[in-house]
CSV table of N, CA and C in Angstrom, one decimal:
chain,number,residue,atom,x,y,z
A,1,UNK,N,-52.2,-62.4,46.9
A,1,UNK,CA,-52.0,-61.5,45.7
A,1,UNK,C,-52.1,-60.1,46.1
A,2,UNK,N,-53.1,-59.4,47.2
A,2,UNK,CA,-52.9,-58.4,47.6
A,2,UNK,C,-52.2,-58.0,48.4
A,3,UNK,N,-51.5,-58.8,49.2
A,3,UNK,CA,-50.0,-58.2,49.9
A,3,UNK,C,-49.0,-57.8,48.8
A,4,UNK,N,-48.8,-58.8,47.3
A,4,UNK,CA,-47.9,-58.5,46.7
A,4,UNK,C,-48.3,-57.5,46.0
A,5,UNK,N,-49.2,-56.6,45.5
A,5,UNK,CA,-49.7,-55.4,44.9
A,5,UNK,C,-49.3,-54.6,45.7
A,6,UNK,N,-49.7,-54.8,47.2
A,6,UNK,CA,-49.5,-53.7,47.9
A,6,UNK,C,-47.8,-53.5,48.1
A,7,UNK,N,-47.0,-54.6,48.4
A,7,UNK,CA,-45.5,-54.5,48.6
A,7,UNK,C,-45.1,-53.6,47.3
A,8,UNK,N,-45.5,-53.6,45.7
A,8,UNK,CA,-44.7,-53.7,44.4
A,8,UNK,C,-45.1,-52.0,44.7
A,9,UNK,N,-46.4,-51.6,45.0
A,9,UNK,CA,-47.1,-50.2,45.2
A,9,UNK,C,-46.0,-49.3,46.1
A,10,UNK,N,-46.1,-49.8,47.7
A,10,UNK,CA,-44.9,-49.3,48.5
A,10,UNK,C,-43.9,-49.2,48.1
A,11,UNK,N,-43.1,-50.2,47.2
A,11,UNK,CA,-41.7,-49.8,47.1
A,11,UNK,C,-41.8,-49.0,45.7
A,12,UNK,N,-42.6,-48.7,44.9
A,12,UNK,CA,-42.7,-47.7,43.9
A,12,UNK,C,-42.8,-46.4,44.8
A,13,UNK,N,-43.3,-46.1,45.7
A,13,UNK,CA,-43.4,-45.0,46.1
A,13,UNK,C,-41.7,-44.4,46.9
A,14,UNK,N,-41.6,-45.7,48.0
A,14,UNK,CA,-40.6,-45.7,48.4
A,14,UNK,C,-39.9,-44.8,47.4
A,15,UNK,N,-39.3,-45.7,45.7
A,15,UNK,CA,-38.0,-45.1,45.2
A,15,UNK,C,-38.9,-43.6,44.6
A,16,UNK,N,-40.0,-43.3,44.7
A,16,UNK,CA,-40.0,-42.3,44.1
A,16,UNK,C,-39.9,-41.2,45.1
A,17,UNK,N,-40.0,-41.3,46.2
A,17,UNK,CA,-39.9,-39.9,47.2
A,17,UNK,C,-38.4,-40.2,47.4
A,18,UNK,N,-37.3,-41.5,47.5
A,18,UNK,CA,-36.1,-41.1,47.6
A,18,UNK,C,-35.6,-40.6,46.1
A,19,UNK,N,-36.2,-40.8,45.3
A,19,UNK,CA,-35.6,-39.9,43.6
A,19,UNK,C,-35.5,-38.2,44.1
A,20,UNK,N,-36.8,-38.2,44.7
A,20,UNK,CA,-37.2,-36.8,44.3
A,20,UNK,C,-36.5,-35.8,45.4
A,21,UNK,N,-36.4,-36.7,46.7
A,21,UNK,CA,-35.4,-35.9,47.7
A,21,UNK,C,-33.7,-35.9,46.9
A,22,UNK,N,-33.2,-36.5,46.5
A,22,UNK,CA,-31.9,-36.7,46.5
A,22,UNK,C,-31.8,-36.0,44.8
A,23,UNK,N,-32.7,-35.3,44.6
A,23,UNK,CA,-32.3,-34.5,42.9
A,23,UNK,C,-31.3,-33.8,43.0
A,24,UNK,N,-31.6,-33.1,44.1
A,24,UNK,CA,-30.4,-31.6,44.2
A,24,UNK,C,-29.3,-32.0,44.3
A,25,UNK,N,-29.0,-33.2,45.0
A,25,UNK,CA,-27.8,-33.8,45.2
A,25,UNK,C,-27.1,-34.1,43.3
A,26,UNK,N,-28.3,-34.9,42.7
A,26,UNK,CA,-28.1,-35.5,41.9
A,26,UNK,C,-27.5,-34.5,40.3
A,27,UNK,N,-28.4,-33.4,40.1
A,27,UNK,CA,-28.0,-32.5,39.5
A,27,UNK,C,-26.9,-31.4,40.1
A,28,UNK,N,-26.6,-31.9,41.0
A,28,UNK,CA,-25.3,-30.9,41.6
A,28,UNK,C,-23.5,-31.8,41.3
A,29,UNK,N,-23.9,-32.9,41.3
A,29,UNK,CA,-23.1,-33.9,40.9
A,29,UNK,C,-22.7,-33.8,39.5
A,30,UNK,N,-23.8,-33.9,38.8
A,30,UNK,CA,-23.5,-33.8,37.3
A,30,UNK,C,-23.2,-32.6,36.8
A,31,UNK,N,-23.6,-31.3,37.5
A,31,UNK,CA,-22.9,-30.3,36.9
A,31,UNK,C,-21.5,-30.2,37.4
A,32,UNK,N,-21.3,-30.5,38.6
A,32,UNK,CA,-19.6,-30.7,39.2
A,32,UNK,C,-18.7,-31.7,38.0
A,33,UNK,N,-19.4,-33.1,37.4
A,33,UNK,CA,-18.8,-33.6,36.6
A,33,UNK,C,-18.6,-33.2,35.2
A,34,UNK,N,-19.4,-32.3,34.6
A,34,UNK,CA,-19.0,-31.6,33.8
A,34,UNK,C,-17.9,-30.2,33.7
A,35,UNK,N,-18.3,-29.9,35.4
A,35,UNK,CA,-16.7,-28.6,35.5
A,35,UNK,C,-15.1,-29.2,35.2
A,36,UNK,N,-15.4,-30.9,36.1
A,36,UNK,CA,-14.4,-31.2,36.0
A,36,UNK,C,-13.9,-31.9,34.5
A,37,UNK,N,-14.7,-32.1,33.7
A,37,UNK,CA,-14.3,-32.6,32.0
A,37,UNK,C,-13.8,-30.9,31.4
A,38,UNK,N,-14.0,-29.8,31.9
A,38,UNK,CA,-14.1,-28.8,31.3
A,38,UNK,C,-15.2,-28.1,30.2
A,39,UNK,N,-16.3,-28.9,30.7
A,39,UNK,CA,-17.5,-28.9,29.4
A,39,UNK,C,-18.4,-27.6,29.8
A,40,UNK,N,-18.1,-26.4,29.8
A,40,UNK,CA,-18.5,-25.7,30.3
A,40,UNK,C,-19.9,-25.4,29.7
A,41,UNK,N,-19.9,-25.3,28.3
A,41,UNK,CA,-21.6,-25.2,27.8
A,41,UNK,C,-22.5,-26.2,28.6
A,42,UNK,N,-21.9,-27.5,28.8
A,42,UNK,CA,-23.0,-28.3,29.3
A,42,UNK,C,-23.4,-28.1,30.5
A,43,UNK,N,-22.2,-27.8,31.7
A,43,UNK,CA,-22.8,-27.4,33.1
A,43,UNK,C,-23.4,-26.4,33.5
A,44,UNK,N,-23.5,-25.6,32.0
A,44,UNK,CA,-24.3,-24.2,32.5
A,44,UNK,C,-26.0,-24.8,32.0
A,45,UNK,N,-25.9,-25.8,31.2
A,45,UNK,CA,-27.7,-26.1,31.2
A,45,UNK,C,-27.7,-26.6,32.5
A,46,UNK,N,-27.5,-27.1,33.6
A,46,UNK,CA,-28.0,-27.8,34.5
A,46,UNK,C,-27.9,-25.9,35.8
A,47,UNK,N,-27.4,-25.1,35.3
A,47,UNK,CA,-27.9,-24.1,35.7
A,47,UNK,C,-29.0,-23.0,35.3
A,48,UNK,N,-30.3,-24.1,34.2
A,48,UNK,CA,-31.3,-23.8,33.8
A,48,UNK,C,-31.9,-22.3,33.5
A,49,UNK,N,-30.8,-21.7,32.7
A,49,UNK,CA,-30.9,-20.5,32.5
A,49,UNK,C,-30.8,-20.2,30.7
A,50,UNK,N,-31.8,-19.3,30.0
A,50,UNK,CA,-31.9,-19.2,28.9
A,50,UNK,C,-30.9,-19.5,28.1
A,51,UNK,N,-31.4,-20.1,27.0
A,51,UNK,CA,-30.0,-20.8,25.9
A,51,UNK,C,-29.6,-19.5,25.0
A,52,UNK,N,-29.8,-18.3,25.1
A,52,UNK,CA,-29.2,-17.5,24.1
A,52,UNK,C,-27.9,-17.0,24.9
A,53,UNK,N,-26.8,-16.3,24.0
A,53,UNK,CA,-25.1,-16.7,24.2
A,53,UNK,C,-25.2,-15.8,25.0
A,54,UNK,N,-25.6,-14.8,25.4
A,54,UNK,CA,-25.3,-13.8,26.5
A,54,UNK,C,-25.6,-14.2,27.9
A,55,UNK,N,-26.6,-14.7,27.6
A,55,UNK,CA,-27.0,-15.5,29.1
A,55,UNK,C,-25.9,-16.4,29.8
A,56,UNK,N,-25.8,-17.8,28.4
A,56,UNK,CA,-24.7,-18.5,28.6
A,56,UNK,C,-23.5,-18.1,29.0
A,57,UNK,N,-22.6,-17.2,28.6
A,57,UNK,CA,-21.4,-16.2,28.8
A,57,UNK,C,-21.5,-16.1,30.3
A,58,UNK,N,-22.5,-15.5,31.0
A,58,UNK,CA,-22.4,-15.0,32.0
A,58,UNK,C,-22.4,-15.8,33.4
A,59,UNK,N,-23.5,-17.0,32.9
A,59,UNK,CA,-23.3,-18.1,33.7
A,59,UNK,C,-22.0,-19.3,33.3
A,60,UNK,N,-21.4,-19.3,32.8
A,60,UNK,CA,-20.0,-19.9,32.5
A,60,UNK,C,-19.0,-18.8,33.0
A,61,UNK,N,-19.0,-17.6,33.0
A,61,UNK,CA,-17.9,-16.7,33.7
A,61,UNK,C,-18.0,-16.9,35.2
A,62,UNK,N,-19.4,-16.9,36.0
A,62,UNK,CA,-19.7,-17.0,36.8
A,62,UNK,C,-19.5,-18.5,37.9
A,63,UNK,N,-19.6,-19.2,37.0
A,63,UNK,CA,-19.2,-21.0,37.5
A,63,UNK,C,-17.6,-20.8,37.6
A,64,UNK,N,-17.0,-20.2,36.5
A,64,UNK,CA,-15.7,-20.4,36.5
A,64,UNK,C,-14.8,-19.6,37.7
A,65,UNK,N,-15.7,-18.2,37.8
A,65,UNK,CA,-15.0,-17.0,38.7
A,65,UNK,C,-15.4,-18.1,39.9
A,66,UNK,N,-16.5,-18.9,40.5
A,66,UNK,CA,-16.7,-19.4,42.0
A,66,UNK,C,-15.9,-20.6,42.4
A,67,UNK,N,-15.8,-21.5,41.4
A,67,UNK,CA,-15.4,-22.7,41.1
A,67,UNK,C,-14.1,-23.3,40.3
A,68,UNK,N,-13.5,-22.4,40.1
A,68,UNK,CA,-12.3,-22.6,38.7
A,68,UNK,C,-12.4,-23.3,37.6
A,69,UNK,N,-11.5,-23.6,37.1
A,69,UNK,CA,-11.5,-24.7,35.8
A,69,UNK,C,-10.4,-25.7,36.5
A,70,UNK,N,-9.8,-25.7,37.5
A,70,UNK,CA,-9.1,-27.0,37.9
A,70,UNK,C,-9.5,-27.9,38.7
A,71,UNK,N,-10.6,-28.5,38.4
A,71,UNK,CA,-11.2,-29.6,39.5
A,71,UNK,C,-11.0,-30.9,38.6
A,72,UNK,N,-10.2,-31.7,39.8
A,72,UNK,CA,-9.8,-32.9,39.2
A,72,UNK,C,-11.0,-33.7,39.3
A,73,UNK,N,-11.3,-33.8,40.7
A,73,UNK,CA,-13.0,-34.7,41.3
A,73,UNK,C,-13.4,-33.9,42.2
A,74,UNK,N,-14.9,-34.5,42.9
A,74,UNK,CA,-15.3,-33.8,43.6
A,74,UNK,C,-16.0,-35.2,45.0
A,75,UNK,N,-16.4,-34.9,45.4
A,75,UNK,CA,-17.0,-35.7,46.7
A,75,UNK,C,-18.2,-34.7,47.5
A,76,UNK,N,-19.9,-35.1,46.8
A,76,UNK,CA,-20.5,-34.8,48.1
A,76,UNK,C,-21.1,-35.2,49.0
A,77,UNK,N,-20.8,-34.3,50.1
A,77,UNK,CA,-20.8,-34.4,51.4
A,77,UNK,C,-22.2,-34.4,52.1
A,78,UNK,N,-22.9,-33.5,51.7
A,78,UNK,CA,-24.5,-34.0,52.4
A,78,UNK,C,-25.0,-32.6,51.8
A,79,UNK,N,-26.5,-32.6,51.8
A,79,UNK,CA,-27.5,-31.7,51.6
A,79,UNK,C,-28.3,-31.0,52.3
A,80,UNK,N,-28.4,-29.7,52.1
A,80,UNK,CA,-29.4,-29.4,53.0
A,80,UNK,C,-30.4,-28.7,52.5
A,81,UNK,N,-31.6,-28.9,52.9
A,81,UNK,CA,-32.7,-27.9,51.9
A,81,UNK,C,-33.0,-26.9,53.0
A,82,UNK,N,-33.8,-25.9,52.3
A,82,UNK,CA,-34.0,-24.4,53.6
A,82,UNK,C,-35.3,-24.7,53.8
A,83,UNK,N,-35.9,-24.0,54.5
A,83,UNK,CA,-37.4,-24.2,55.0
A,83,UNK,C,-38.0,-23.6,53.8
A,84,UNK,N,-38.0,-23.0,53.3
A,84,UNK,CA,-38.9,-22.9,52.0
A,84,UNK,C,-39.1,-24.0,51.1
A,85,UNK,N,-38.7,-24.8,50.8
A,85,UNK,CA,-38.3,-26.0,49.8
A,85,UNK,C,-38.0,-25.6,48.4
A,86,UNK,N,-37.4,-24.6,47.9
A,86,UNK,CA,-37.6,-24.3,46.9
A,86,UNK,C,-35.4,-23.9,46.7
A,87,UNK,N,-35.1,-23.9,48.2
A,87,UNK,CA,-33.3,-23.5,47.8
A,87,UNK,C,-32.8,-24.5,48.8
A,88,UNK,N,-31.6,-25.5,48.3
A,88,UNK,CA,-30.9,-26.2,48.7
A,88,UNK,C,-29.6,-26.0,48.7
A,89,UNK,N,-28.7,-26.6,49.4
A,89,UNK,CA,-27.0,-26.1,49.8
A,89,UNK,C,-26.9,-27.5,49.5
A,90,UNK,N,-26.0,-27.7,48.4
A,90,UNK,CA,-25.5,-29.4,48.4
A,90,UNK,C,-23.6,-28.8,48.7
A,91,UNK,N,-22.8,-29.6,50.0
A,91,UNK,CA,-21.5,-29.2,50.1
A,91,UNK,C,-20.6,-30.4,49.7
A,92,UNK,N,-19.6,-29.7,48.8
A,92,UNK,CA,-18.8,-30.7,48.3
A,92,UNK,C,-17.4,-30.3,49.1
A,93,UNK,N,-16.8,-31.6,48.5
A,93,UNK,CA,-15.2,-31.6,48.7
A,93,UNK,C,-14.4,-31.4,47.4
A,94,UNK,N,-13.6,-30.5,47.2
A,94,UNK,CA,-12.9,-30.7,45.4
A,94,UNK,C,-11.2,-31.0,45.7
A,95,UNK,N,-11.5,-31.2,44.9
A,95,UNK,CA,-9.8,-31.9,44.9
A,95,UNK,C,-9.5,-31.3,43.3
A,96,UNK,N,-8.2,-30.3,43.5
A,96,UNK,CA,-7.9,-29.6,42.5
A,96,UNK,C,-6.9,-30.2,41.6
A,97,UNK,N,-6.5,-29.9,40.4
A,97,UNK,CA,-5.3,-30.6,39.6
A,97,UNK,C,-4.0,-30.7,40.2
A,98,UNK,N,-4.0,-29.5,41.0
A,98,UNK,CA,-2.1,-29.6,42.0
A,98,UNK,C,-2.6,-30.3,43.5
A,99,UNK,N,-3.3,-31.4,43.5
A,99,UNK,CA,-3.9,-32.3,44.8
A,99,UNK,C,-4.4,-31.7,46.1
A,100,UNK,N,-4.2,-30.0,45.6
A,100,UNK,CA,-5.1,-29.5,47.2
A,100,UNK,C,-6.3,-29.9,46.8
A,101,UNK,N,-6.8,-30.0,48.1
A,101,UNK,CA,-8.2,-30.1,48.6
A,101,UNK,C,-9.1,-29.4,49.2
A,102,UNK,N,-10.0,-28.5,48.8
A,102,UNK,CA,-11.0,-27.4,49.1
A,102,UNK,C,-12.3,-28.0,50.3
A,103,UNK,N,-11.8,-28.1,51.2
A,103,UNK,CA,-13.5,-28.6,51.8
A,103,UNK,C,-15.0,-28.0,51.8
A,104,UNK,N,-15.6,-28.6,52.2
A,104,UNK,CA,-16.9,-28.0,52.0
A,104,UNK,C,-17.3,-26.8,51.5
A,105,UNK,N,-17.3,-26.8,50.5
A,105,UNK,CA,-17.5,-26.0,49.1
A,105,UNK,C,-19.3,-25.9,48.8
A,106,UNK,N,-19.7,-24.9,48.9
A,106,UNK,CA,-21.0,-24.8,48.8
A,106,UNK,C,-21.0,-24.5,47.5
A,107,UNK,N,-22.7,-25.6,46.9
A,107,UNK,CA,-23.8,-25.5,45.5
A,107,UNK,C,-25.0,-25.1,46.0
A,108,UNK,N,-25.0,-23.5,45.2
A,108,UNK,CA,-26.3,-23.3,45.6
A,108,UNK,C,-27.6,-23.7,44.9
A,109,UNK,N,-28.1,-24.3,45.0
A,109,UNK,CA,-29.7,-24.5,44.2
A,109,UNK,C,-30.8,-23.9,44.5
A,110,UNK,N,-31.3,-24.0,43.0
A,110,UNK,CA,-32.9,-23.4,43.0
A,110,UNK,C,-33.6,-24.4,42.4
A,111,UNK,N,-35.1,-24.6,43.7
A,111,UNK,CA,-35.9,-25.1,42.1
A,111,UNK,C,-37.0,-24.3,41.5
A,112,UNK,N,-36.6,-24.7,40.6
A,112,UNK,CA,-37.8,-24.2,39.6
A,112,UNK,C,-38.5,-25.1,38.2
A,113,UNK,N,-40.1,-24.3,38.5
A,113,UNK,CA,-41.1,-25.6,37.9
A,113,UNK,C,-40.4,-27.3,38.5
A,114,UNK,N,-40.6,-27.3,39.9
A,114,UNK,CA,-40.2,-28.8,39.7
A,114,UNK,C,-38.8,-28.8,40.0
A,115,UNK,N,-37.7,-28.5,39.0
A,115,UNK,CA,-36.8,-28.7,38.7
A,115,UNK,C,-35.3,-28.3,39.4
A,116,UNK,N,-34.6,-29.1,39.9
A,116,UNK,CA,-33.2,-28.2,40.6
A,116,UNK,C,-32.5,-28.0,40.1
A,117,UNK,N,-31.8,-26.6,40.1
A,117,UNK,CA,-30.4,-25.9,39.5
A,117,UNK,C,-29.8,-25.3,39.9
A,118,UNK,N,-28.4,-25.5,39.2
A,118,UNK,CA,-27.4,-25.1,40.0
A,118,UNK,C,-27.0,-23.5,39.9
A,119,UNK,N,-27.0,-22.3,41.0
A,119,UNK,CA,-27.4,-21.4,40.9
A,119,UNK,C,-26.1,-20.4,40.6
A,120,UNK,N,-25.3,-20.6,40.2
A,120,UNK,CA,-23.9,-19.9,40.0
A,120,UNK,C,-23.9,-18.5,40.4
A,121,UNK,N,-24.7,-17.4,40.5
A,121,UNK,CA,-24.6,-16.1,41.1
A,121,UNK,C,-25.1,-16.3,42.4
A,122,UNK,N,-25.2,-16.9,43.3
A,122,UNK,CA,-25.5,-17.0,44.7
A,122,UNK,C,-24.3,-17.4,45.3
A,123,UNK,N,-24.4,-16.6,46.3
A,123,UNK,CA,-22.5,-16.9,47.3
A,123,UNK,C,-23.3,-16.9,48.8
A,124,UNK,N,-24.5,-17.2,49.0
A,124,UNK,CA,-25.3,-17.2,50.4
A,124,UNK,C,-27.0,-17.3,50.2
A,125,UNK,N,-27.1,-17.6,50.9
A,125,UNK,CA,-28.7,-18.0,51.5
A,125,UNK,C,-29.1,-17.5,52.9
């Protein structure tokens, strides 16, 4: 009985350090799937920046000016966090509405409290 407490213990921990590594990835995905529906209010909350309209505006001009409005799908490619742990590079592949394909396409992230977001005024680290 205490091998199987201990196995049900480890593999809780297991999925919880791979949850918590693979967020950036995870919220970088979801805001890419939102660029590509065109849902632009929604992909700017996962760039966790104040809900009043001016704010909004700026980070929606800014996603749009880096990223366009013609992303058919996206594909990513791997992650990288920086030595600080606090800024990550998740690089995609996009595939636009006229079938070019953009390679490795850099998402910048921040976290903050915890949390990873997608940083739309950053063009370098």
């Amino acid at each position: 009985m205490k091998n199987l407490s201990f196995a049900a213990c480890l593999f809780a921990l297991i999925i919880l350090c791979t949850s918590c590594i693979n967020s950036s990835k995870r919220v970088a995905d979801r805001f890419l799937t939102c660029m590509e529906k065109q849902d632009y209010e929604h992909a700017s909350v996962y760039c966790g920046l104040s809900k009043d309209q001016s704010s909004q505006e700026m980070a929606i001009n800014a996603m749009l000016e880096y990223y366009g409005s013609n992303i058919r799908s996206h594909e990513i490619v791997r992650d990288s966090m920086l030595t600080d742990r606090e800024h990550a590079i998740v690089i995609v592949n996009l595939t636009r509405n006229n079938d070019i394909r953009e390679l490795d396409v850099l998402v910048f992230m921040d976290r903050r409290d915890g949390k990873w977001y997608v940083n739309p005024f950053i063009r370098e680290y």
